[in-house]
Short mmCIF file of C-alpha atoms (C1' of nucleotides) in Angstrom, two decimals:
data_model
loop_
_atom_site.label_atom_id
_atom_site.label_comp_id
_atom_site.label_asym_id
_atom_site.label_seq_id
_atom_site.Cartn_x
_atom_site.Cartn_y
_atom_site.Cartn_z
CA UNK A 1 238.74 26.17 -204.95
CA UNK A 2 240.35 23.00 -206.56
CA UNK A 3 243.84 23.31 -205.36
CA UNK A 4 243.55 21.66 -202.33
CA UNK A 5 246.18 18.55 -202.25
CA UNK A 6 244.58 16.55 -199.25
CA UNK A 7 241.33 16.04 -201.61
CA UNK A 8 243.18 13.88 -204.09
CA UNK A 9 241.33 10.44 -203.81
CA UNK A 10 242.52 6.98 -203.05
CA UNK A 11 242.77 4.32 -205.68
CA UNK A 12 241.51 1.92 -202.99
CA UNK A 13 238.10 2.68 -201.81
CA UNK A 14 237.95 -0.52 -198.98
CA UNK A 15 241.44 -1.53 -198.60
CA UNK A 16 241.97 -2.51 -195.11
CA UNK A 17 239.64 -5.57 -193.57
CA UNK A 18 240.78 -4.72 -190.24
CA UNK A 19 239.70 -1.77 -189.95
CA UNK A 20 241.20 0.56 -187.21
CA UNK A 21 239.77 0.14 -183.54
CA UNK A 22 239.10 3.22 -181.33
CA UNK A 23 243.22 3.84 -180.99
CA UNK A 24 245.23 5.68 -178.42
CA UNK A 25 244.94 8.86 -180.26
CA UNK A 26 248.26 10.14 -180.35
CA UNK A 27 250.36 11.92 -182.26
CA UNK A 28 250.38 9.92 -186.02
CA UNK A 29 253.44 9.67 -187.64
CA UNK A 30 252.84 9.99 -191.33
CA UNK A 31 251.66 13.95 -190.63
CA UNK A 32 253.43 16.28 -193.00
CA UNK A 33 254.52 18.46 -190.02
CA UNK A 34 255.95 21.11 -192.53
CA UNK A 35 257.94 22.39 -190.14
CA UNK A 36 257.28 26.10 -189.18
CA UNK A 37 255.89 27.61 -192.78
CA UNK A 38 257.00 31.14 -193.07
CA UNK A 39 255.08 33.79 -191.93
CA UNK A 40 252.72 35.51 -194.51
CA UNK A 41 253.47 39.00 -195.43
CA UNK A 42 251.76 42.07 -194.52
CA UNK A 43 248.40 42.25 -195.56
CA UNK A 44 248.17 38.42 -196.34
CA UNK A 45 246.70 36.97 -192.94
CA UNK A 46 243.92 35.53 -194.38
CA UNK A 47 245.90 33.36 -196.46
CA UNK A 48 246.70 30.95 -192.89
CA UNK A 49 242.87 30.83 -193.21
CA UNK A 50 242.78 28.96 -196.34
CA UNK A 51 246.03 26.50 -195.63
CA UNK A 52 244.32 25.93 -192.38
CA UNK A 53 241.12 24.81 -194.00
CA UNK A 54 243.17 22.64 -196.81
CA UNK A 55 245.30 21.10 -193.92
CA UNK A 56 242.29 19.98 -192.13
CA UNK A 57 241.18 18.58 -195.71
CA UNK A 58 244.18 16.49 -195.65
CA UNK A 59 244.55 15.24 -192.40
CA UNK A 60 240.89 13.56 -192.61
CA UNK A 61 241.50 12.37 -196.67
CA UNK A 62 244.53 10.71 -195.55
CA UNK A 63 243.70 9.18 -192.16
CA UNK A 64 240.42 8.31 -192.87
CA UNK A 65 239.36 8.99 -189.58
CA UNK A 66 237.45 12.18 -187.78
CA UNK A 67 238.35 11.74 -184.73
CA UNK A 68 241.99 12.66 -186.15
CA UNK A 69 240.62 16.23 -186.69
CA UNK A 70 241.99 18.23 -183.52
CA UNK A 71 243.06 21.61 -183.35
CA UNK A 72 246.45 20.92 -182.42
CA UNK A 73 246.81 17.94 -185.53
CA UNK A 74 245.83 20.91 -188.00
CA UNK A 75 248.30 23.47 -186.36
CA UNK A 76 250.97 20.45 -186.61
CA UNK A 77 250.12 19.94 -190.25
CA UNK A 78 249.96 23.22 -191.24
CA UNK A 79 253.51 24.33 -189.58
CA UNK A 80 252.10 27.02 -187.14
CA UNK A 81 251.60 27.14 -183.12
CA UNK A 82 248.33 25.86 -182.15
CA UNK A 83 247.78 29.12 -181.00
CA UNK A 84 247.84 30.88 -184.51
CA UNK A 85 244.70 28.90 -185.19
CA UNK A 86 242.58 31.36 -182.49
CA UNK A 87 243.96 34.18 -185.07
CA UNK A 88 241.37 33.12 -187.93
CA UNK A 89 238.74 30.45 -185.98
CA UNK A 90 237.30 31.62 -182.26
CA UNK A 91 237.13 27.95 -181.64
CA UNK A 92 237.61 24.71 -182.55
CA UNK A 93 233.85 24.48 -183.93
CA UNK A 94 234.04 27.16 -185.82
CA UNK A 95 237.08 25.58 -187.65
CA UNK A 96 235.31 22.28 -188.08
CA UNK A 97 232.36 24.49 -189.37
CA UNK A 98 234.60 26.45 -192.09
CA UNK A 99 236.22 22.72 -192.92
CA UNK A 100 232.79 21.33 -193.33
CA UNK A 101 231.65 24.19 -195.62
CA UNK A 102 234.79 24.01 -197.89
CA UNK A 103 234.31 20.02 -198.46
CA UNK A 104 230.86 20.10 -198.88
CA UNK A 105 231.36 22.92 -202.04
CA UNK A 106 233.68 20.67 -203.14
CA UNK A 107 231.87 17.98 -203.30
CA UNK A 108 228.80 19.62 -204.63
CA UNK A 109 231.00 20.44 -207.63
CA UNK A 110 231.98 16.71 -208.02
CA UNK A 111 228.42 15.95 -208.45
CA UNK A 112 228.37 18.83 -210.60
CA UNK A 113 231.12 17.95 -212.85
CA UNK A 114 229.96 14.60 -213.05
CA UNK A 115 226.11 15.53 -214.16
CA UNK A 116 227.57 17.96 -216.62
CA UNK A 117 229.73 14.96 -218.21
CA UNK A 118 226.58 12.59 -218.15
CA UNK A 119 224.79 15.38 -221.09
CA UNK A 120 221.50 16.22 -220.92
CA UNK A 121 219.50 13.19 -220.28
CA UNK A 122 217.82 13.74 -216.39
CA UNK A 123 218.27 9.82 -216.44
CA UNK A 124 221.58 9.41 -217.00
CA UNK A 125 222.43 12.62 -214.83
CA UNK A 126 221.01 10.92 -211.56
CA UNK A 127 222.71 7.94 -212.22
CA UNK A 128 226.01 9.99 -213.14
CA UNK A 129 225.31 11.86 -209.39
CA UNK A 130 224.60 8.64 -207.95
CA UNK A 131 227.93 6.79 -208.59
CA UNK A 132 230.05 10.20 -208.36
CA UNK A 133 227.96 10.28 -204.56
CA UNK A 134 229.54 6.68 -203.31
CA UNK A 135 232.66 6.82 -205.52
CA UNK A 136 233.47 9.88 -203.24
CA UNK A 137 232.05 8.80 -200.32
CA UNK A 138 233.83 5.53 -200.58
CA UNK A 139 237.16 6.71 -201.29
CA UNK A 140 237.17 9.42 -198.90
CA UNK A 141 235.38 7.99 -195.62
CA UNK A 142 237.46 10.74 -192.85
CA UNK A 143 236.03 13.66 -195.09
CA UNK A 144 232.61 12.60 -195.92
CA UNK A 145 231.63 11.27 -192.25
CA UNK A 146 232.79 14.74 -191.15
CA UNK A 147 230.75 16.73 -193.51
CA UNK A 148 227.69 14.04 -192.81
CA UNK A 149 228.24 13.70 -188.81
CA UNK A 150 225.81 14.56 -186.44
CA UNK A 151 228.68 15.86 -184.33
CA UNK A 152 229.74 19.51 -184.37
CA UNK A 153 226.76 19.98 -185.63
CA UNK A 154 226.02 24.14 -185.35
CA UNK A 155 227.04 26.97 -183.98
CA UNK A 156 225.04 29.92 -182.54
CA UNK A 157 225.76 32.27 -185.61
CA UNK A 158 225.90 30.01 -188.28
CA UNK A 159 222.73 27.53 -188.06
CA UNK A 160 224.60 24.23 -189.71
CA UNK A 161 220.72 23.42 -191.23
CA UNK A 162 222.12 25.69 -194.17
CA UNK A 163 225.41 23.71 -195.40
CA UNK A 164 224.85 21.03 -197.87
CA UNK A 165 221.27 21.95 -198.96
CA UNK A 166 222.40 23.36 -202.64
CA UNK A 167 223.89 19.93 -202.53
CA UNK A 168 220.87 18.10 -202.08
CA UNK A 169 218.42 20.62 -204.58
CA UNK A 170 220.81 19.94 -207.56
CA UNK A 171 220.23 16.10 -207.42
CA UNK A 172 216.57 16.76 -206.79
CA UNK A 173 216.13 18.85 -209.49
CA UNK A 174 217.50 16.59 -211.73
CA UNK A 175 215.50 13.76 -210.36
CA UNK A 176 212.36 15.88 -210.94
CA UNK A 177 213.32 16.15 -214.65
CA UNK A 178 213.87 12.50 -215.06
CA UNK A 179 210.59 12.16 -213.66
CA UNK A 180 208.82 14.45 -215.69
CA UNK A 181 207.15 15.85 -212.26
CA UNK A 182 208.10 18.37 -209.80
CA UNK A 183 206.20 17.89 -206.97
CA UNK A 184 205.95 15.61 -203.37
CA UNK A 185 207.07 12.60 -205.58
CA UNK A 186 210.41 13.81 -206.82
CA UNK A 187 211.23 15.38 -203.27
CA UNK A 188 210.62 11.72 -201.90
CA UNK A 189 212.26 10.28 -204.57
CA UNK A 190 215.24 12.46 -203.79
CA UNK A 191 214.77 11.67 -200.16
CA UNK A 192 215.14 8.05 -200.87
CA UNK A 193 218.45 8.46 -202.87
CA UNK A 194 219.91 9.88 -200.14
CA UNK A 195 219.67 8.30 -197.74
CA UNK A 196 220.02 5.05 -199.62
CA UNK A 197 223.03 6.63 -200.72
CA UNK A 198 223.69 7.74 -197.02
CA UNK A 199 223.40 4.71 -196.02
CA UNK A 200 225.12 2.47 -198.48
CA UNK A 201 228.64 4.62 -197.77
CA UNK A 202 228.34 4.23 -194.23
CA UNK A 203 227.05 1.09 -193.71
CA UNK A 204 229.83 -0.38 -196.44
CA UNK A 205 232.45 1.46 -193.88
CA UNK A 206 231.41 -0.18 -191.19
CA UNK A 207 230.40 -3.33 -192.05
CA UNK A 208 233.16 -4.49 -194.58
CA UNK A 209 232.70 -8.08 -194.26
CA UNK A 210 228.90 -8.11 -195.04
CA UNK A 211 228.73 -10.02 -198.10
CA UNK A 212 227.23 -6.80 -199.71
CA UNK A 213 225.51 -7.04 -203.02
CA UNK A 214 228.08 -5.76 -206.21
CA UNK A 215 227.91 -1.91 -205.89
CA UNK A 216 226.93 -1.01 -208.83
CA UNK A 217 224.40 -3.71 -209.20
CA UNK A 218 222.68 -2.26 -206.05
CA UNK A 219 222.53 1.50 -206.99
CA UNK A 220 221.46 0.92 -211.13
CA UNK A 221 218.55 -1.33 -209.34
CA UNK A 222 217.92 1.33 -206.82
CA UNK A 223 217.17 4.48 -209.22
CA UNK A 224 215.57 1.69 -211.97
CA UNK A 225 212.78 1.36 -208.80
CA UNK A 226 213.14 5.46 -207.87
CA UNK A 227 213.20 6.34 -211.08
CA UNK A 228 209.78 4.00 -211.42
CA UNK A 229 211.48 1.92 -214.38
CA UNK A 230 211.69 -2.08 -214.56
CA UNK A 231 213.79 -3.75 -216.59
CA UNK B 1 217.86 -10.31 -171.68
CA UNK B 2 215.12 -7.49 -171.12
CA UNK B 3 215.97 -5.65 -167.64
CA UNK B 4 218.68 -3.76 -168.73
CA UNK B 5 218.25 -0.68 -166.85
CA UNK B 6 219.49 1.89 -169.92
CA UNK B 7 217.14 1.00 -172.46
CA UNK B 8 214.26 2.61 -171.90
CA UNK B 9 213.22 5.22 -174.27
CA UNK B 10 213.09 8.64 -173.78
CA UNK B 11 209.50 10.15 -175.68
CA UNK B 12 210.85 12.78 -178.00
CA UNK B 13 212.60 11.34 -180.56
CA UNK B 14 214.45 14.96 -181.90
CA UNK B 15 213.98 17.10 -179.16
CA UNK B 16 216.86 19.27 -179.31
CA UNK B 17 217.42 22.10 -182.15
CA UNK B 18 220.37 23.15 -181.27
CA UNK B 19 222.59 20.13 -181.19
CA UNK B 20 225.77 19.76 -179.00
CA UNK B 21 228.74 20.94 -180.62
CA UNK B 22 232.10 18.61 -180.08
CA UNK B 23 232.18 20.10 -176.20
CA UNK B 24 235.14 19.45 -173.77
CA UNK B 25 234.45 15.61 -172.67
CA UNK B 26 234.42 16.87 -169.27
CA UNK B 27 232.68 14.55 -166.50
CA UNK B 28 228.77 14.94 -167.05
CA UNK B 29 226.99 16.02 -164.02
CA UNK B 30 223.87 14.00 -164.57
CA UNK B 31 225.65 10.40 -164.27
CA UNK B 32 224.91 7.84 -161.87
CA UNK B 33 227.39 7.84 -160.01
CA UNK B 34 226.03 5.03 -157.96
CA UNK B 35 228.92 5.37 -155.28
CA UNK B 36 230.80 2.12 -154.30
CA UNK B 37 228.56 -0.46 -155.56
CA UNK B 38 228.96 -3.26 -153.11
CA UNK B 39 231.33 -6.26 -154.14
CA UNK B 40 229.61 -9.61 -155.33
CA UNK B 41 229.80 -12.93 -153.41
CA UNK B 42 232.09 -15.28 -154.28
CA UNK B 43 231.80 -16.94 -157.76
CA UNK B 44 229.63 -14.33 -158.52
CA UNK B 45 232.01 -12.00 -160.31
CA UNK B 46 230.43 -11.80 -163.63
CA UNK B 47 227.97 -10.01 -162.39
CA UNK B 48 229.94 -7.04 -162.41
CA UNK B 49 230.52 -7.75 -165.96
CA UNK B 50 227.01 -7.37 -166.61
CA UNK B 51 226.37 -4.34 -164.44
CA UNK B 52 229.57 -2.47 -166.86
CA UNK B 53 227.67 -3.60 -170.13
CA UNK B 54 224.29 -2.58 -168.45
CA UNK B 55 225.18 0.80 -167.36
CA UNK B 56 227.34 1.53 -170.83
CA UNK B 57 223.70 1.11 -172.59
CA UNK B 58 222.40 3.21 -170.15
CA UNK B 59 225.28 6.13 -170.83
CA UNK B 60 224.66 6.10 -174.15
CA UNK B 61 220.96 6.25 -174.07
CA UNK B 62 221.38 9.12 -171.75
CA UNK B 63 223.88 11.04 -173.29
CA UNK B 64 223.32 10.12 -176.66
CA UNK B 65 226.92 10.97 -177.26
CA UNK B 66 228.71 7.81 -178.02
CA UNK B 67 231.86 9.76 -177.32
CA UNK B 68 230.61 9.35 -173.74
CA UNK B 69 231.53 6.07 -173.80
CA UNK B 70 234.96 5.82 -172.26
CA UNK B 71 236.23 3.47 -169.90
CA UNK B 72 236.34 5.70 -167.02
CA UNK B 73 233.22 7.07 -167.31
CA UNK B 74 231.54 3.20 -167.35
CA UNK B 75 233.65 2.33 -163.97
CA UNK B 76 232.13 5.83 -162.52
CA UNK B 77 228.40 4.98 -163.44
CA UNK B 78 228.88 1.60 -162.02
CA UNK B 79 230.29 2.78 -159.20
CA UNK B 80 233.66 0.51 -159.34
CA UNK B 81 237.33 1.60 -159.85
CA UNK B 82 238.70 2.36 -163.29
CA UNK B 83 240.80 -0.86 -162.73
CA UNK B 84 237.63 -3.12 -162.02
CA UNK B 85 237.03 -3.17 -165.91
CA UNK B 86 240.24 -4.70 -166.85
CA UNK B 87 238.72 -8.02 -164.72
CA UNK B 88 236.45 -8.37 -167.34
CA UNK B 89 237.61 -7.15 -170.30
CA UNK B 90 241.03 -6.71 -171.62
CA UNK B 91 240.65 -3.46 -173.66
CA UNK B 92 238.85 -0.37 -174.29
CA UNK B 93 237.77 -2.20 -177.36
CA UNK B 94 237.12 -5.75 -175.56
CA UNK B 95 234.20 -3.52 -173.72
CA UNK B 96 232.72 -1.73 -176.35
CA UNK B 97 232.24 -4.65 -179.03
CA UNK B 98 230.54 -6.57 -175.92
CA UNK B 99 228.06 -3.72 -175.42
CA UNK B 100 227.48 -3.55 -179.54
CA UNK B 101 226.70 -7.38 -179.20
CA UNK B 102 224.69 -6.71 -176.49
CA UNK B 103 222.78 -3.66 -177.70
CA UNK B 104 222.45 -5.21 -181.10
CA UNK B 105 220.72 -8.92 -179.60
CA UNK B 106 218.24 -6.04 -177.98
CA UNK B 107 217.96 -4.44 -180.81
CA UNK B 108 216.79 -7.68 -182.77
CA UNK B 109 214.36 -8.24 -180.32
CA UNK B 110 212.71 -5.78 -180.96
CA UNK B 111 212.71 -5.76 -184.28
CA UNK B 112 211.16 -9.28 -183.40
CA UNK B 113 208.66 -8.25 -181.51
CA UNK B 114 207.57 -5.76 -183.40
CA UNK B 115 206.71 -8.26 -186.80
CA UNK B 116 205.24 -10.66 -184.25
CA UNK B 117 202.57 -8.37 -183.24
CA UNK B 118 202.15 -7.44 -186.89
CA UNK B 119 201.30 -11.08 -187.48
CA UNK B 120 201.37 -13.34 -190.24
CA UNK B 121 200.94 -10.93 -193.27
CA UNK B 122 204.79 -10.43 -194.23
CA UNK B 123 203.90 -7.02 -195.90
CA UNK B 124 202.80 -5.63 -192.88
CA UNK B 125 205.69 -7.63 -191.10
CA UNK B 126 208.03 -5.96 -192.90
CA UNK B 127 206.21 -2.40 -192.37
CA UNK B 128 206.33 -2.76 -188.64
CA UNK B 129 210.08 -4.03 -188.71
CA UNK B 130 210.87 -1.08 -190.68
CA UNK B 131 208.93 1.03 -188.02
CA UNK B 132 209.95 -0.65 -185.11
CA UNK B 133 213.71 0.05 -186.99
CA UNK B 134 213.64 4.03 -187.33
CA UNK B 135 211.60 4.26 -184.15
CA UNK B 136 214.80 2.75 -181.67
CA UNK B 137 217.50 4.52 -183.88
CA UNK B 138 215.58 8.06 -183.13
CA UNK B 139 214.30 7.73 -179.92
CA UNK B 140 217.93 6.28 -178.98
CA UNK B 141 220.50 8.00 -181.27
CA UNK B 142 223.79 7.37 -178.82
CA UNK B 143 223.13 3.55 -178.91
CA UNK B 144 222.12 3.44 -182.43
CA UNK B 145 225.54 5.30 -183.94
CA UNK B 146 227.37 2.84 -181.51
CA UNK B 147 225.95 -0.40 -182.96
CA UNK B 148 226.48 0.62 -186.80
CA UNK B 149 229.38 3.60 -186.35
CA UNK B 150 232.71 2.30 -188.73
CA UNK B 151 234.85 2.84 -185.41
CA UNK B 152 235.93 0.27 -183.20
CA UNK B 153 234.63 -2.21 -185.44
CA UNK B 154 236.45 -5.40 -184.85
CA UNK B 155 239.64 -7.18 -182.08
CA UNK B 156 241.46 -10.07 -183.32
CA UNK B 157 239.94 -12.43 -181.57
CA UNK B 158 236.00 -11.70 -182.68
CA UNK B 159 235.83 -10.39 -185.64
CA UNK B 160 233.05 -8.20 -185.96
CA UNK B 161 231.61 -9.02 -189.49
CA UNK B 162 229.39 -11.38 -188.01
CA UNK B 163 227.35 -9.15 -185.39
CA UNK B 164 224.56 -7.70 -186.27
CA UNK B 165 224.03 -10.36 -189.16
CA UNK B 166 220.96 -12.20 -187.67
CA UNK B 167 218.82 -9.26 -187.51
CA UNK B 168 219.44 -8.07 -191.08
CA UNK B 169 218.52 -12.06 -192.24
CA UNK B 170 215.15 -11.73 -190.64
CA UNK B 171 214.37 -8.74 -191.48
CA UNK B 172 215.30 -10.10 -195.49
CA UNK B 173 213.12 -13.45 -194.80
CA UNK B 174 210.27 -11.40 -194.35
CA UNK B 175 211.07 -8.92 -197.66
CA UNK B 176 211.65 -12.30 -199.40
CA UNK B 177 208.11 -13.22 -197.90
CA UNK B 178 206.44 -10.29 -199.11
CA UNK B 179 208.41 -10.52 -202.64
CA UNK B 180 207.12 -14.55 -202.88
CA UNK B 181 210.83 -14.84 -203.68
CA UNK B 182 213.70 -15.39 -201.87
CA UNK B 183 216.73 -15.13 -204.41
CA UNK B 184 218.61 -12.11 -205.21
CA UNK B 185 216.17 -9.46 -205.70
CA UNK B 186 214.69 -10.30 -202.09
CA UNK B 187 218.53 -9.71 -201.05
CA UNK B 188 218.34 -6.84 -203.35
CA UNK B 189 215.48 -5.22 -201.60
CA UNK B 190 216.41 -6.24 -197.95
CA UNK B 191 219.46 -4.04 -198.67
CA UNK B 192 217.67 -1.06 -200.24
CA UNK B 193 215.43 -0.86 -196.83
CA UNK B 194 218.80 -1.31 -194.30
CA UNK B 195 220.28 1.40 -196.22
CA UNK B 196 217.42 3.42 -196.36
CA UNK B 197 216.53 3.28 -193.44
CA UNK B 198 220.13 3.41 -191.69
CA UNK B 199 220.68 6.53 -194.06
CA UNK B 200 217.50 8.35 -192.84
CA UNK B 201 218.09 8.02 -189.28
CA UNK B 202 221.81 9.03 -189.46
CA UNK B 203 221.02 11.84 -191.54
CA UNK B 204 217.49 13.32 -189.89
CA UNK B 205 219.62 13.32 -186.64
CA UNK B 206 222.78 15.29 -187.91
CA UNK B 207 220.36 17.38 -190.50
CA UNK B 208 217.88 18.05 -188.08
CA UNK B 209 216.51 21.57 -189.69
CA UNK B 210 216.48 19.92 -193.31
CA UNK B 211 213.08 20.10 -194.68
CA UNK B 212 212.17 16.10 -194.18
CA UNK B 213 209.16 15.29 -195.23
CA UNK B 214 206.72 13.29 -192.51
CA UNK B 215 208.45 10.37 -191.61
CA UNK B 216 205.90 7.85 -191.84
CA UNK B 217 204.51 9.07 -195.46
CA UNK B 218 208.42 8.25 -196.46
CA UNK B 219 208.75 5.22 -195.17
CA UNK B 220 205.75 3.95 -196.61
CA UNK B 221 206.30 5.36 -199.89
CA UNK B 222 209.81 3.48 -199.35
CA UNK B 223 208.08 0.53 -198.82
CA UNK B 224 205.85 0.19 -201.61
CA UNK B 225 208.67 0.64 -204.01
CA UNK B 226 210.68 -1.71 -202.58
CA UNK B 227 207.67 -4.80 -202.15
CA UNK B 228 206.72 -2.97 -205.62
CA UNK B 229 202.99 -1.41 -205.63
CA UNK B 230 201.79 1.28 -206.60
CA UNK B 231 198.61 2.70 -204.66
"C1'" DT C 1 265.04 61.34 -196.23
"C1'" DG C 2 264.55 59.75 -191.47
"C1'" DT C 3 262.33 58.48 -187.17
"C1'" DA C 4 258.42 57.51 -184.08
"C1'" DC C 5 254.86 54.12 -183.64
"C1'" DA C 6 250.82 51.57 -184.42
"C1'" DT C 7 249.46 47.10 -186.75
"C1'" DC C 8 249.84 42.76 -188.35
"C1'" DA C 9 251.16 37.80 -187.89
"C1'" DG C 10 252.28 35.18 -185.42
"C1'" DT C 11 255.05 32.66 -180.85
"C1'" DG C 12 256.02 29.74 -176.70
"C1'" DA C 13 254.99 28.39 -172.05
"C1'" DA C 14 251.49 26.91 -169.00
"C1'" DC C 15 247.28 25.68 -167.29
"C1'" DG C 16 244.14 21.93 -166.13
"C1'" DC C 17 241.27 17.99 -168.00
"C1'" DG C 18 240.07 13.17 -168.76
"C1'" DC C 19 241.27 9.42 -170.84
"C1'" DG C 20 243.67 4.49 -171.34
"C1'" DT C 21 246.43 1.25 -168.68
"C1'" DT C 22 250.19 -0.72 -165.15
"C1'" DC C 23 251.39 -1.82 -160.97
"C1'" DA C 24 251.56 -3.20 -156.44
"C1'" DC C 25 248.29 -3.99 -152.84
"C1'" DT C 26 243.64 -5.44 -149.70
"C1'" DG C 27 240.62 -7.96 -147.57
"C1'" DA C 28 237.13 -10.80 -147.72
"C1'" DT C 29 235.88 -16.24 -148.16
"C1'" DG C 30 235.71 -20.54 -149.23
"C1'" DT C 31 238.53 -25.16 -148.53
"C1'" DA C 32 242.19 -28.89 -148.07
"C1'" DC C 33 243.88 -31.04 -143.80
"C1'" DT D 1 236.66 -28.53 -135.00
"C1'" DG D 2 240.44 -25.41 -135.86
"C1'" DT D 3 243.73 -23.31 -138.71
"C1'" DA D 4 246.87 -22.19 -143.15
"C1'" DC D 5 246.33 -20.55 -147.61
"C1'" DA D 6 245.04 -19.96 -151.90
"C1'" DT D 7 241.95 -18.02 -154.37
"C1'" DC D 8 237.95 -14.52 -155.36
"C1'" DA D 9 236.74 -9.60 -156.52
"C1'" DG D 10 238.18 -6.04 -156.37
"C1'" DT D 11 240.85 -1.38 -154.92
"C1'" DG D 12 244.34 3.17 -154.96
"C1'" DA D 13 247.97 5.36 -157.00
"C1'" DA D 14 250.63 6.85 -160.39
"C1'" DC D 15 252.32 7.26 -165.56
"C1'" DG D 16 252.53 9.41 -169.89
"C1'" DC D 17 249.23 11.84 -173.41
"C1'" DG D 18 247.35 14.93 -176.36
"C1'" DC D 19 243.62 17.95 -175.57
"C1'" DG D 20 241.59 22.93 -176.14
"C1'" DT D 21 242.33 27.33 -174.51
"C1'" DT D 22 244.17 31.60 -171.75
"C1'" DC D 23 247.92 34.71 -171.23
"C1'" DA D 24 251.57 37.63 -172.10
"C1'" DC D 25 255.15 38.37 -175.75
"C1'" DT D 26 257.91 39.17 -180.05
"C1'" DG D 27 259.74 40.66 -184.19
"C1'" DA D 28 258.68 42.54 -188.93
"C1'" DT D 29 256.74 45.98 -191.95
"C1'" DG D 30 254.04 49.58 -193.30
"C1'" DT D 31 252.68 54.64 -192.33
"C1'" DA D 32 252.29 59.46 -190.25
"C1'" DC D 33 254.52 63.07 -189.81
#
DNA sequence: TGTACATCAGTGAACGCGCGTTCACTGATGTAC
DNA sequence: TGTACATCAGTGAACGCGCGTTCACTGATGTAC
């Protein structure tokens, strides 16, 4: 964890004001086609699995388009035959689930790091988590949308409902600490925070020209309301 | 407006606990293939346009899957050759934009009706709009997701930023009335309401097994906070 | 020290599919003269 | 009242594409004897 080349972040969160129409999903020129990666040594076959997941994250981070995440595109990016994916994943769905789990783990780490930097004040920790949340989402739209999209949600053997749950729980715990109360009220406040953050990210991505209020103003005001402070 | 057969609503908002994986997008059996619709009489060529938009809405309402909205699927549903779409739309993007505009107009009407039924109390009007909002979204996931998805967002000639704006403005006006204040504070509260509703719908659709709080409890609590009442 | 052999880590061609889009066309129906 | 003709409202075949997936295979590398 931590060395995935696709996870570094672009500087401008919402650059393009003329967003992509549903264009014909051709092979995109900017792909790192990597050309025939060398085969792993014996016993190291699992390295390909990690490379596949990393390449998938990179595609999402670079294109910003969840629709680009096809089995063949991933194989091209790794520099491997399309069939090689099946050595490690029984299915396109399995691959995508693995990608989601990997991205959610990283996402959770980003939030945890932000909270750790903020220190011990639970209020500040909540604000830091919220800031890191929308920052990540707006800078990595493809990654974010795949993590939380409703498509491709579960496979028979690994139910999807579990993935991402720990991320929520750590936010909720900080909210509970900030409220000084850990019952349903904290749960509700955390749900409000999550849904509003999620809505903010996805709507700002899809309605770029809407006259949105300043992002920090909006989020500060929201957290004020949730943590029950009037300033 | 108002007679689109695709807009009637299924009774169970979240029926399936094993949601669709990204399945091979084959021709689905449950399509209303309508078989060779009779050709319109001279001068009534625009009727096909309306039928196309209606059929697209119907596909979204029935399948719940935005990915099913292909040009060919729409043509099949109308009972017309795929090429006939090009008589009325220059492009798949143009068709989808028209569908979005149509759906947003209807969606706005649903909210307005709910507000009208609620009467003159602005608090009650806001609550009625919010209730109608999530009700519509959860019962019509495909329709909802296409309306607000970030893909297929604009075409050169008709910028997408305008669509849906009046819907927001009418919500905001009720929020302003409920707050007794129509400046940036009302705008912020309305944005919080919108983002939280949107996040609630999309996250509940994608995380069906998350231990969500009761929907009405959640929304009442949210609106209490936004309209600044403690109960 | 040699060698047969199992295993590992893949490859390459091919399949059938649905897709968006282009092209040349067809047949009914109004309208001008 | 007849008839040539423009227009309208479409159709049907074909294209090239990328996709997920299946199938039989290949070549290097360890290991048992």
